Amino acid sequence: MRVTTQQLIQWKQQKRSIVALTAWDYAIAQILDAAGVDLILVGDSMSVVLGYETTLPITLDEMLYHAKAVRRAVKRAFLVVDLPFGTYQDIQQAMNSAVRVLKETGAQAVKLEGGYPAMIETIARLVQAGIPVMGHVGLTPQSIHQIGLRQQGKTQEDSERILNQAIALEQAGVFAIVLEHITADLAMQITQKLSIPTIGIGAGVHCDGQVLVTSDVLGLSEKQPPFAKVYTNLRETINKAVQDYSVEVREKKFPHN
């Protein structure tokens, strides 16, 4: 049985933490799904995997290509796809982009960054059209040139702004909200205020669930964000395996016959 939006909301009510990770290809998605991850996000964070310095350059076509590969692997987890920068800057554009994602990939929802009034209106229209939407407030990487990569919600004014955005997003109909790199106190306040799940990334332990970029968890990333935890160092493991293979090939030890 696939995880649903209703199940995610029910888990919040039951205080059962939601496990989320990102995926960008069939092999990783298959492993995550089999391991019991609840929500898989095809995030525009894959920009780094594709060699971009920020999330801004990635295109909708690139997102669709990877999302289709991920969807073919996923049997149980709830699947969400980011709409990349420049694909939802007005309501009609957002509608066209979101429809393409759901129709072409088989994903269950899209994620949009931001909680300012125009975005709230866009999200409300998408939800009214039957498109499940996940919100995203706090540090929004697509706004890197405006807000940088620093922790959000540290001042009273900033904290109130983010809280109000989260409330407005729930009222607009999102089924869950990502809270990225905000203070733990603010994340707890938002989580207690909302009836929908909050999924934290660098937002403390009080969120209803947690998400990390899988390449960070596996130790594949060149640079780790301050809130990530490396559970294994595959970068080192792969490097050692490739070096061992190279030595055996050059010394005629592989193949063995």
mmCIF file of N, CA and C in Angstrom, residues 47-151:
data_model
loop_
_atom_site.group_PDB
_atom_site.id
_atom_site.type_symbol
_atom_site.label_atom_id
_atom_site.label_comp_id
_atom_site.label_asym_id
_atom_site.label_seq_id
_atom_site.Cartn_x
_atom_site.Cartn_y
_atom_site.Cartn_z
ATOM 1 N N SER A 47 20.513 19.256 -7.988
ATOM 2 C CA SER A 47 21.352 20.175 -8.754
ATOM 3 C C SER A 47 22.828 19.945 -8.459
ATOM 4 N N VAL A 48 23.125 19.711 -7.185
ATOM 5 C CA VAL A 48 24.512 19.495 -6.778
ATOM 6 C C VAL A 48 25.031 18.192 -7.388
ATOM 7 N N VAL A 49 24.178 17.160 -7.417
ATOM 8 C CA VAL A 49 24.565 15.881 -8.012
ATOM 9 C C VAL A 49 24.849 16.051 -9.502
ATOM 10 N N LEU A 50 24.133 16.979 -10.137
ATOM 11 C CA LEU A 50 24.327 17.221 -11.560
ATOM 12 C C LEU A 50 25.452 18.216 -11.841
ATOM 13 N N GLY A 51 26.103 18.704 -10.785
ATOM 14 C CA GLY A 51 27.257 19.575 -10.965
ATOM 15 C C GLY A 51 26.978 21.058 -10.908
ATOM 16 N N TYR A 52 25.744 21.459 -10.609
ATOM 17 C CA TYR A 52 25.430 22.880 -10.471
ATOM 18 C C TYR A 52 25.853 23.374 -9.085
ATOM 19 N N GLU A 53 26.122 24.655 -8.970
ATOM 20 C CA GLU A 53 26.549 25.215 -7.691
ATOM 21 C C GLU A 53 25.372 25.556 -6.788
ATOM 22 N N THR A 54 24.210 25.833 -7.371
ATOM 23 C CA THR A 54 22.999 26.125 -6.609
ATOM 24 C C THR A 54 21.841 25.333 -7.216
ATOM 25 N N THR A 55 20.660 25.483 -6.626
ATOM 26 C CA THR A 55 19.480 24.801 -7.166
ATOM 27 C C THR A 55 18.846 25.570 -8.321
ATOM 28 N N LEU A 56 19.315 26.771 -8.607
ATOM 29 C CA LEU A 56 18.641 27.631 -9.583
ATOM 30 C C LEU A 56 18.699 27.129 -11.031
ATOM 31 N N PRO A 57 19.791 26.546 -11.513
ATOM 32 C CA PRO A 57 19.856 26.208 -12.942
ATOM 33 C C PRO A 57 19.003 25.019 -13.370
ATOM 34 N N ILE A 58 18.645 24.117 -12.454
ATOM 35 C CA ILE A 58 17.989 22.882 -12.869
ATOM 36 C C ILE A 58 16.645 23.174 -13.531
ATOM 37 N N THR A 59 16.322 22.429 -14.566
ATOM 38 C CA THR A 59 15.116 22.686 -15.354
ATOM 39 C C THR A 59 14.014 21.696 -14.993
ATOM 40 N N LEU A 60 12.805 22.020 -15.415
ATOM 41 C CA LEU A 60 11.676 21.121 -15.192
ATOM 42 C C LEU A 60 11.889 19.801 -15.935
ATOM 43 N N ASP A 61 12.417 19.859 -17.136
ATOM 44 C CA ASP A 61 12.660 18.631 -17.897
ATOM 45 C C ASP A 61 13.653 17.721 -17.178
ATOM 46 N N GLU A 62 14.670 18.303 -16.562
ATOM 47 C CA GLU A 62 15.624 17.505 -15.792
ATOM 48 C C GLU A 62 14.942 16.874 -14.584
ATOM 49 N N MET A 63 14.104 17.642 -13.902
ATOM 50 C CA MET A 63 13.367 17.112 -12.756
ATOM 51 C C MET A 63 12.456 15.965 -13.176
ATOM 52 N N LEU A 64 11.777 16.133 -14.303
ATOM 53 C CA LEU A 64 10.862 15.100 -14.789
ATOM 54 C C LEU A 64 11.613 13.814 -15.124
ATOM 55 N N TYR A 65 12.759 13.961 -15.769
ATOM 56 C CA TYR A 65 13.567 12.795 -16.162
ATOM 57 C C TYR A 65 13.936 11.962 -14.932
ATOM 58 N N HIS A 66 14.425 12.623 -13.897
ATOM 59 C CA HIS A 66 14.841 11.909 -12.691
ATOM 60 C C HIS A 66 13.641 11.400 -11.895
ATOM 61 N N ALA A 67 12.572 12.189 -11.864
ATOM 62 C CA ALA A 67 11.376 11.775 -11.117
ATOM 63 C C ALA A 67 10.767 10.504 -11.695
ATOM 64 N N LYS A 68 10.800 10.370 -13.020
ATOM 65 C CA LYS A 68 10.263 9.161 -13.648
ATOM 66 C C LYS A 68 11.091 7.936 -13.261
ATOM 67 N N ALA A 69 12.395 8.098 -13.186
ATOM 68 C CA ALA A 69 13.256 6.985 -12.768
ATOM 69 C C ALA A 69 12.962 6.591 -11.323
ATOM 70 N N VAL A 70 12.801 7.586 -10.465
ATOM 71 C CA VAL A 70 12.504 7.320 -9.054
ATOM 72 C C VAL A 70 11.157 6.630 -8.915
ATOM 73 N N ARG A 71 10.168 7.140 -9.637
ATOM 74 C CA ARG A 71 8.815 6.567 -9.519
ATOM 75 C C ARG A 71 8.801 5.094 -9.902
ATOM 76 N N ARG A 72 9.593 4.698 -10.870
ATOM 77 C CA ARG A 72 9.618 3.294 -11.282
ATOM 78 C C ARG A 72 10.113 2.381 -10.160
ATOM 79 N N ALA A 73 10.838 2.946 -9.206
ATOM 80 C CA ALA A 73 11.390 2.151 -8.112
ATOM 81 C C ALA A 73 10.499 2.129 -6.873
ATOM 82 N N VAL A 74 9.665 3.134 -6.727
ATOM 83 C CA VAL A 74 8.928 3.321 -5.471
ATOM 84 C C VAL A 74 7.624 2.531 -5.480
ATOM 85 N N LYS A 75 7.462 1.687 -4.461
ATOM 86 C CA LYS A 75 6.248 0.882 -4.314
ATOM 87 C C LYS A 75 5.391 1.342 -3.136
ATOM 88 N N ARG A 76 6.027 1.897 -2.103
ATOM 89 C CA ARG A 76 5.303 2.219 -0.872
ATOM 90 C C ARG A 76 5.358 3.696 -0.489
ATOM 91 N N ALA A 77 6.525 4.304 -0.567
ATOM 92 C CA ALA A 77 6.713 5.660 -0.050
ATOM 93 C C ALA A 77 5.868 6.687 -0.797
ATOM 94 N N PHE A 78 5.516 7.752 -0.105
ATOM 95 C CA PHE A 78 4.826 8.887 -0.715
ATOM 96 C C PHE A 78 5.850 9.667 -1.533
ATOM 97 N N LEU A 79 5.520 9.982 -2.784
ATOM 98 C CA LEU A 79 6.503 10.595 -3.687
ATOM 99 C C LEU A 79 6.141 12.037 -4.006
ATOM 100 N N VAL A 80 7.061 12.943 -3.681
ATOM 101 C CA VAL A 80 6.894 14.377 -3.911
ATOM 102 C C VAL A 80 8.001 14.865 -4.835
ATOM 103 N N VAL A 81 7.665 15.778 -5.734
ATOM 104 C CA VAL A 81 8.648 16.341 -6.661
ATOM 105 C C VAL A 81 8.683 17.858 -6.505
ATOM 106 N N ASP A 82 9.879 18.413 -6.379
ATOM 107 C CA ASP A 82 10.047 19.871 -6.343
ATOM 108 C C ASP A 82 9.724 20.487 -7.698
ATOM 109 N N LEU A 83 9.041 21.622 -7.686
ATOM 110 C CA LEU A 83 8.991 22.452 -8.885
ATOM 111 C C LEU A 83 10.216 23.357 -8.843
ATOM 112 N N PRO A 84 11.065 23.319 -9.869
ATOM 113 C CA PRO A 84 12.302 24.110 -9.827
ATOM 114 C C PRO A 84 12.054 25.595 -10.051
ATOM 115 N N PHE A 85 13.053 26.374 -9.729
ATOM 116 C CA PHE A 85 12.991 27.833 -9.883
ATOM 117 C C PHE A 85 12.618 28.204 -11.320
ATOM 118 N N GLY A 86 11.697 29.159 -11.431
ATOM 119 C CA GLY A 86 11.303 29.652 -12.743
ATOM 120 C C GLY A 86 10.185 28.875 -13.397
ATOM 121 N N THR A 87 9.583 27.910 -12.662
ATOM 122 C CA THR A 87 8.518 27.098 -13.256
ATOM 123 C C THR A 87 7.168 27.297 -12.562
ATOM 124 N N TYR A 88 7.117 28.222 -11.587
ATOM 125 C CA TYR A 88 5.832 28.464 -10.912
ATOM 126 C C TYR A 88 5.721 29.925 -10.449
ATOM 127 N N GLN A 89 6.275 30.810 -11.283
ATOM 128 C CA GLN A 89 6.311 32.218 -10.914
ATOM 129 C C GLN A 89 4.979 32.940 -11.141
ATOM 130 N N ASP A 90 4.038 32.323 -11.843
ATOM 131 C CA ASP A 90 2.665 32.835 -11.898
ATOM 132 C C ASP A 90 1.727 31.639 -11.854
ATOM 133 N N ILE A 91 0.459 31.877 -11.653
ATOM 134 C CA ILE A 91 -0.482 30.793 -11.406
ATOM 135 C C ILE A 91 -0.579 29.835 -12.591
ATOM 136 N N GLN A 92 -0.692 30.367 -13.795
ATOM 137 C CA GLN A 92 -0.835 29.489 -14.953
ATOM 138 C C GLN A 92 0.409 28.651 -15.190
ATOM 139 N N GLN A 93 1.573 29.274 -15.013
ATOM 140 C CA GLN A 93 2.832 28.540 -15.167
ATOM 141 C C GLN A 93 2.929 27.433 -14.121
ATOM 142 N N ALA A 94 2.546 27.750 -12.883
ATOM 143 C CA ALA A 94 2.572 26.755 -11.816
ATOM 144 C C ALA A 94 1.627 25.603 -12.114
ATOM 145 N N MET A 95 0.443 25.933 -12.612
ATOM 146 C CA MET A 95 -0.534 24.902 -12.949
ATOM 147 C C MET A 95 0.012 23.977 -14.043
ATOM 148 N N ASN A 96 0.578 24.566 -15.080
ATOM 149 C CA ASN A 96 1.128 23.769 -16.182
ATOM 150 C C ASN A 96 2.260 22.864 -15.699
ATOM 151 N N SER A 97 3.140 23.418 -14.866
ATOM 152 C CA SER A 97 4.283 22.646 -14.365
ATOM 153 C C SER A 97 3.825 21.508 -13.468
ATOM 154 N N ALA A 98 2.904 21.802 -12.557
ATOM 155 C CA ALA A 98 2.432 20.785 -11.615
ATOM 156 C C ALA A 98 1.689 19.671 -12.339
ATOM 157 N N VAL A 99 0.877 20.027 -13.311
ATOM 158 C CA VAL A 99 0.144 19.014 -14.087
ATOM 159 C C VAL A 99 1.122 18.108 -14.822
ATOM 160 N N ARG A 100 2.164 18.677 -15.404
ATOM 161 C CA ARG A 100 3.177 17.867 -16.089
ATOM 162 C C ARG A 100 3.818 16.873 -15.118
ATOM 163 N N VAL A 101 4.151 17.339 -13.929
ATOM 164 C CA VAL A 101 4.790 16.458 -12.949
ATOM 165 C C VAL A 101 3.886 15.275 -12.616
ATOM 166 N N LEU A 102 2.633 15.552 -12.285
ATOM 167 C CA LEU A 102 1.742 14.469 -11.873
ATOM 168 C C LEU A 102 1.425 13.524 -13.031
ATOM 169 N N LYS A 103 1.194 14.066 -14.223
ATOM 170 C CA LYS A 103 0.821 13.245 -15.369
ATOM 171 C C LYS A 103 2.000 12.444 -15.916
ATOM 172 N N GLU A 104 3.174 13.069 -15.997
ATOM 173 C CA GLU A 104 4.307 12.426 -16.671
ATOM 174 C C GLU A 104 5.140 11.530 -15.756
ATOM 175 N N THR A 105 5.103 11.787 -14.447
ATOM 176 C CA THR A 105 5.963 11.010 -13.542
ATOM 177 C C THR A 105 5.197 10.037 -12.664
ATOM 178 N N GLY A 106 3.932 10.296 -12.416
ATOM 179 C CA GLY A 106 3.184 9.448 -11.488
ATOM 180 C C GLY A 106 3.433 9.800 -10.036
ATOM 181 N N ALA A 107 4.079 10.950 -9.780
ATOM 182 C CA ALA A 107 4.275 11.413 -8.408
ATOM 183 C C ALA A 107 2.923 11.758 -7.788
ATOM 184 N N GLN A 108 2.894 11.827 -6.467
ATOM 185 C CA GLN A 108 1.647 12.098 -5.759
ATOM 186 C C GLN A 108 1.470 13.564 -5.383
ATOM 187 N N ALA A 109 2.535 14.350 -5.435
ATOM 188 C CA ALA A 109 2.442 15.742 -5.004
ATOM 189 C C ALA A 109 3.624 16.539 -5.535
ATOM 190 N N VAL A 110 3.487 17.857 -5.492
ATOM 191 C CA VAL A 110 4.588 18.766 -5.822
ATOM 192 C C VAL A 110 4.916 19.604 -4.599
ATOM 193 N N LYS A 111 6.135 20.119 -4.557
ATOM 194 C CA LYS A 111 6.549 21.014 -3.478
ATOM 195 C C LYS A 111 6.962 22.353 -4.059
ATOM 196 N N LEU A 112 6.467 23.428 -3.435
ATOM 197 C CA LEU A 112 6.789 24.792 -3.848
ATOM 198 C C LEU A 112 7.390 25.531 -2.669
ATOM 199 N N GLU A 113 8.379 26.368 -2.929
ATOM 200 C CA GLU A 113 9.008 27.148 -1.870
ATOM 201 C C GLU A 113 8.316 28.493 -1.690
ATOM 202 N N GLY A 114 8.273 28.958 -0.430
ATOM 203 C CA GLY A 114 7.819 30.314 -0.144
ATOM 204 C C GLY A 114 6.428 30.389 0.443
ATOM 205 N N GLY A 115 6.194 31.471 1.192
ATOM 206 C CA GLY A 115 4.891 31.675 1.815
ATOM 207 C C GLY A 115 4.405 33.098 1.703
ATOM 208 N N TYR A 116 4.927 33.857 0.731
ATOM 209 C CA TYR A 116 4.466 35.232 0.537
ATOM 210 C C TYR A 116 3.097 35.212 -0.142
ATOM 211 N N PRO A 117 2.358 36.324 -0.096
ATOM 212 C CA PRO A 117 0.947 36.322 -0.541
ATOM 213 C C PRO A 117 0.707 35.763 -1.936
ATOM 214 N N ALA A 118 1.529 36.138 -2.920
ATOM 215 C CA ALA A 118 1.311 35.637 -4.277
ATOM 216 C C ALA A 118 1.481 34.122 -4.332
ATOM 217 N N MET A 119 2.430 33.578 -3.554
ATOM 218 C CA MET A 119 2.636 32.132 -3.533
ATOM 219 C C MET A 119 1.469 31.425 -2.849
ATOM 220 N N ILE A 120 0.939 32.039 -1.798
ATOM 221 C CA ILE A 120 -0.229 31.475 -1.122
ATOM 222 C C ILE A 120 -1.396 31.361 -2.103
ATOM 223 N N GLU A 121 -1.596 32.393 -2.904
ATOM 224 C CA GLU A 121 -2.679 32.382 -3.894
ATOM 225 C C GLU A 121 -2.446 31.281 -4.930
ATOM 226 N N THR A 122 -1.209 31.164 -5.394
ATOM 227 C CA THR A 122 -0.877 30.122 -6.371
ATOM 228 C C THR A 122 -1.152 28.735 -5.811
ATOM 229 N N ILE A 123 -0.696 28.495 -4.591
ATOM 230 C CA ILE A 123 -0.877 27.185 -3.971
ATOM 231 C C ILE A 123 -2.356 26.878 -3.765
ATOM 232 N N ALA A 124 -3.116 27.872 -3.333
ATOM 233 C CA ALA A 124 -4.554 27.671 -3.134
ATOM 234 C C ALA A 124 -5.228 27.248 -4.438
ATOM 235 N N ARG A 125 -4.826 27.862 -5.542
ATOM 236 C CA ARG A 125 -5.401 27.520 -6.846
ATOM 237 C C ARG A 125 -5.026 26.092 -7.259
ATOM 238 N N LEU A 126 -3.779 25.706 -7.005
ATOM 239 C CA LEU A 126 -3.350 24.350 -7.325
ATOM 240 C C LEU A 126 -4.153 23.324 -6.529
ATOM 241 N N VAL A 127 -4.309 23.587 -5.242
ATOM 242 C CA VAL A 127 -5.053 22.668 -4.374
ATOM 243 C C VAL A 127 -6.513 22.578 -4.827
ATOM 244 N N GLN A 128 -7.095 23.718 -5.178
ATOM 245 C CA GLN A 128 -8.481 23.734 -5.662
ATOM 246 C C GLN A 128 -8.631 22.922 -6.947
ATOM 247 N N ALA A 129 -7.552 22.832 -7.716
ATOM 248 C CA ALA A 129 -7.574 22.069 -8.967
ATOM 249 C C ALA A 129 -7.281 20.587 -8.741
ATOM 250 N N GLY A 130 -7.115 20.193 -7.476
ATOM 251 C CA GLY A 130 -6.898 18.785 -7.162
ATOM 252 C C GLY A 130 -5.455 18.346 -7.146
ATOM 253 N N ILE A 131 -4.533 19.304 -7.043
ATOM 254 C CA ILE A 131 -3.103 18.988 -7.030
ATOM 255 C C ILE A 131 -2.582 19.060 -5.592
ATOM 256 N N PRO A 132 -2.151 17.942 -5.013
ATOM 257 C CA PRO A 132 -1.588 17.974 -3.662
ATOM 258 C C PRO A 132 -0.279 18.776 -3.640
ATOM 259 N N VAL A 133 -0.165 19.670 -2.667
ATOM 260 C CA VAL A 133 1.000 20.548 -2.579
ATOM 261 C C VAL A 133 1.625 20.468 -1.194
ATOM 262 N N MET A 134 2.944 20.339 -1.173
ATOM 263 C CA MET A 134 3.723 20.462 0.058
ATOM 264 C C MET A 134 4.353 21.844 0.084
ATOM 265 N N GLY A 135 4.261 22.536 1.211
ATOM 266 C CA GLY A 135 4.850 23.860 1.356
ATOM 267 C C GLY A 135 6.290 23.786 1.838
ATOM 268 N N HIS A 136 6.952 24.939 1.871
ATOM 269 C CA HIS A 136 8.370 24.992 2.268
ATOM 270 C C HIS A 136 8.671 26.416 2.716
ATOM 271 N N VAL A 137 8.981 26.592 4.011
ATOM 272 C CA VAL A 137 9.304 27.923 4.538
ATOM 273 C C VAL A 137 10.596 27.854 5.343
ATOM 274 N N GLY A 138 11.057 29.035 5.752
ATOM 275 C CA GLY A 138 12.331 29.140 6.455
ATOM 276 C C GLY A 138 13.414 29.471 5.450
ATOM 277 N N LEU A 139 14.479 28.675 5.444
ATOM 278 C CA LEU A 139 15.510 28.818 4.419
ATOM 279 C C LEU A 139 14.989 28.208 3.125
ATOM 280 N N THR A 140 14.824 29.029 2.121
ATOM 281 C CA THR A 140 14.341 28.546 0.822
ATOM 282 C C THR A 140 15.480 28.703 -0.183
ATOM 283 N N PRO A 141 16.137 27.589 -0.554
ATOM 284 C CA PRO A 141 17.346 27.660 -1.381
ATOM 285 C C PRO A 141 17.179 28.362 -2.717
ATOM 286 N N GLN A 142 15.956 28.365 -3.276
ATOM 287 C CA GLN A 142 15.755 29.063 -4.545
ATOM 288 C C GLN A 142 15.845 30.582 -4.382
ATOM 289 N N SER A 143 15.827 31.059 -3.126
ATOM 290 C CA SER A 143 15.967 32.495 -2.844
ATOM 291 C C SER A 143 17.351 32.821 -2.303
ATOM 292 N N ILE A 144 18.328 31.984 -2.650
ATOM 293 C CA ILE A 144 19.675 32.122 -2.086
ATOM 294 C C ILE A 144 20.271 33.518 -2.281
ATOM 295 N N HIS A 145 19.978 34.157 -3.420
ATOM 296 C CA HIS A 145 20.566 35.468 -3.691
ATOM 297 C C HIS A 145 19.876 36.584 -2.907
ATOM 298 N N GLN A 146 18.730 36.279 -2.324
ATOM 299 C CA GLN A 146 18.038 37.256 -1.484
ATOM 300 C C GLN A 146 18.339 37.068 -0.010
ATOM 301 N N ILE A 147 18.319 35.792 0.446
ATOM 302 C CA ILE A 147 18.419 35.548 1.890
ATOM 303 C C ILE A 147 19.686 34.796 2.294
ATOM 304 N N GLY A 148 20.468 34.317 1.330
ATOM 305 C CA GLY A 148 21.669 33.566 1.667
ATOM 306 C C GLY A 148 21.328 32.188 2.206
ATOM 307 N N LEU A 149 22.285 31.590 2.914
ATOM 308 C CA LEU A 149 22.092 30.246 3.462
ATOM 309 C C LEU A 149 22.094 30.234 4.984
ATOM 310 N N ARG A 150 21.871 31.377 5.592
ATOM 311 C CA ARG A 150 21.911 31.473 7.050
ATOM 312 C C ARG A 150 20.606 30.981 7.684
ATOM 313 N N GLN A 151 20.699 30.621 8.950
ATOM 314 C CA GLN A 151 19.512 30.176 9.687
ATOM 315 C C GLN A 151 18.472 31.288 9.744
#
